[in-house]
Amino acid sequence: MDSILIFRTSISGKRDVKRVKSVLEQCPQISKWNVDLEDWEKVLRIECKGITPTGILDMLHSVDIQAAELE
């Protein structure tokens, strides 16, 4: 079953989105993702299967994006 993970991030523009895309698109467990650049928390929403929030955070940190999971 797919789960939806939601994070507040430090993404600030298109360049950051490209860095996020470069790591998320290498992950076959992620089926869909998007970033709300209009929201002040720059919310990243990920639809995935079999991957933990910690796994996502590690991927984001690898491209210098800070994030925290939202409940």
PDB file of C-alpha atoms in Angstrom:
ATOM      1  CA  MET A   1       0.000   0.000   0.000  1.00  0.00           C
ATOM      2  CA  ASP A   2       1.234   3.483  -0.820  1.00  0.00           C
ATOM      3  CA  SER A   3       1.935   5.878   1.978  1.00  0.00           C
ATOM      4  CA  ILE A   4       2.054   9.652   1.805  1.00  0.00           C
ATOM      5  CA  LEU A   5       4.903  11.396   3.598  1.00  0.00           C
ATOM      6  CA  ILE A   6       4.823  15.145   4.152  1.00  0.00           C
ATOM      7  CA  PHE A   7       7.806  17.298   5.092  1.00  0.00           C
ATOM      8  CA  ARG A   8       8.535  20.937   5.856  1.00  0.00           C
ATOM      9  CA  THR A   9      11.716  21.773   3.906  1.00  0.00           C
ATOM     10  CA  SER A  10      14.403  24.390   3.314  1.00  0.00           C
ATOM     11  CA  ILE A  11      13.740  24.340  -0.452  1.00  0.00           C
ATOM     12  CA  SER A  12      13.941  27.932  -1.667  1.00  0.00           C
ATOM     13  CA  GLY A  13      13.590  27.807  -5.442  1.00  0.00           C
ATOM     14  CA  LYS A  14      13.945  25.945  -8.723  1.00  0.00           C
ATOM     15  CA  ARG A  15      17.610  25.107  -8.167  1.00  0.00           C
ATOM     16  CA  ASP A  16      16.759  23.319  -4.899  1.00  0.00           C
ATOM     17  CA  VAL A  17      13.847  21.527  -6.579  1.00  0.00           C
ATOM     18  CA  LYS A  18      16.281  20.209  -9.227  1.00  0.00           C
ATOM     19  CA  ARG A  19      18.584  18.852  -6.505  1.00  0.00           C
ATOM     20  CA  VAL A  20      15.647  17.169  -4.777  1.00  0.00           C
ATOM     21  CA  LYS A  21      14.478  15.731  -8.114  1.00  0.00           C
ATOM     22  CA  SER A  22      17.941  14.284  -8.755  1.00  0.00           C
ATOM     23  CA  VAL A  23      17.784  12.111  -5.618  1.00  0.00           C
ATOM     24  CA  LEU A  24      14.058  11.312  -5.451  1.00  0.00           C
ATOM     25  CA  GLU A  25      13.854  10.141  -9.049  1.00  0.00           C
ATOM     26  CA  GLN A  26      16.594   7.564  -8.403  1.00  0.00           C
ATOM     27  CA  CYS A  27      14.355   5.892  -5.841  1.00  0.00           C
ATOM     28  CA  PRO A  28      11.998   3.279  -7.351  1.00  0.00           C
ATOM     29  CA  GLN A  29       9.835   3.224  -4.191  1.00  0.00           C
ATOM     30  CA  ILE A  30       8.679   6.810  -4.870  1.00  0.00           C
ATOM     31  CA  SER A  31       5.737   6.981  -7.280  1.00  0.00           C
ATOM     32  CA  LYS A  32       4.935  10.708  -7.073  1.00  0.00           C
ATOM     33  CA  TRP A  33       6.218  13.829  -5.352  1.00  0.00           C
ATOM     34  CA  ASN A  34       5.725  17.581  -5.397  1.00  0.00           C
ATOM     35  CA  VAL A  35       6.814  20.732  -3.610  1.00  0.00           C
ATOM     36  CA  ASP A  36       4.514  23.607  -2.712  1.00  0.00           C
ATOM     37  CA  LEU A  37       6.763  26.640  -3.228  1.00  0.00           C
ATOM     38  CA  GLU A  38       3.830  28.953  -2.403  1.00  0.00           C
ATOM     39  CA  ASP A  39       3.574  27.597   1.143  1.00  0.00           C
ATOM     40  CA  TRP A  40       5.919  29.246   3.681  1.00  0.00           C
ATOM     41  CA  GLU A  41       6.981  25.763   4.892  1.00  0.00           C
ATOM     42  CA  LYS A  42       7.869  24.676   1.307  1.00  0.00           C
ATOM     43  CA  VAL A  43       5.945  21.459   1.833  1.00  0.00           C
ATOM     44  CA  LEU A  44       7.275  18.340   0.089  1.00  0.00           C
ATOM     45  CA  ARG A  45       4.661  15.621  -0.431  1.00  0.00           C
ATOM     46  CA  ILE A  46       5.829  12.145  -1.411  1.00  0.00           C
ATOM     47  CA  GLU A  47       3.771   9.109  -2.412  1.00  0.00           C
ATOM     48  CA  CYS A  48       5.846   6.022  -1.826  1.00  0.00           C
ATOM     49  CA  LYS A  49       5.944   2.370  -0.896  1.00  0.00           C
ATOM     50  CA  GLY A  50       8.321   0.709   1.553  1.00  0.00           C
ATOM     51  CA  ILE A  51      10.476   3.699   2.415  1.00  0.00           C
ATOM     52  CA  THR A  52      10.719   5.374   5.801  1.00  0.00           C
ATOM     53  CA  PRO A  53      10.636   9.096   6.584  1.00  0.00           C
ATOM     54  CA  THR A  54      14.216   8.682   7.817  1.00  0.00           C
ATOM     55  CA  GLY A  55      15.214   7.321   4.397  1.00  0.00           C
ATOM     56  CA  ILE A  56      13.708  10.379   2.720  1.00  0.00           C
ATOM     57  CA  LEU A  57      15.435  12.731   5.189  1.00  0.00           C
ATOM     58  CA  ASP A  58      18.782  11.048   4.465  1.00  0.00           C
ATOM     59  CA  MET A  59      18.265  11.536   0.717  1.00  0.00           C
ATOM     60  CA  LEU A  60      17.368  15.206   1.191  1.00  0.00           C
ATOM     61  CA  HIS A  61      20.333  15.829   3.500  1.00  0.00           C
ATOM     62  CA  SER A  62      22.627  14.325   0.842  1.00  0.00           C
ATOM     63  CA  VAL A  63      21.752  17.309  -1.398  1.00  0.00           C
ATOM     64  CA  ASP A  64      21.866  19.888   1.439  1.00  0.00           C
ATOM     65  CA  ILE A  65      18.116  20.199   1.942  1.00  0.00           C
ATOM     66  CA  GLN A  66      16.935  20.389   5.535  1.00  0.00           C
ATOM     67  CA  ALA A  67      13.554  18.840   6.279  1.00  0.00           C
ATOM     68  CA  ALA A  68      11.261  17.745   9.082  1.00  0.00           C
ATOM     69  CA  GLU A  69       8.330  15.381   8.827  1.00  0.00           C
ATOM     70  CA  LEU A  70       4.912  16.963   9.391  1.00  0.00           C
ATOM     71  CA  GLU A  71       2.229  14.990  11.204  1.00  0.00           C
TER      72      GLU A  71
END
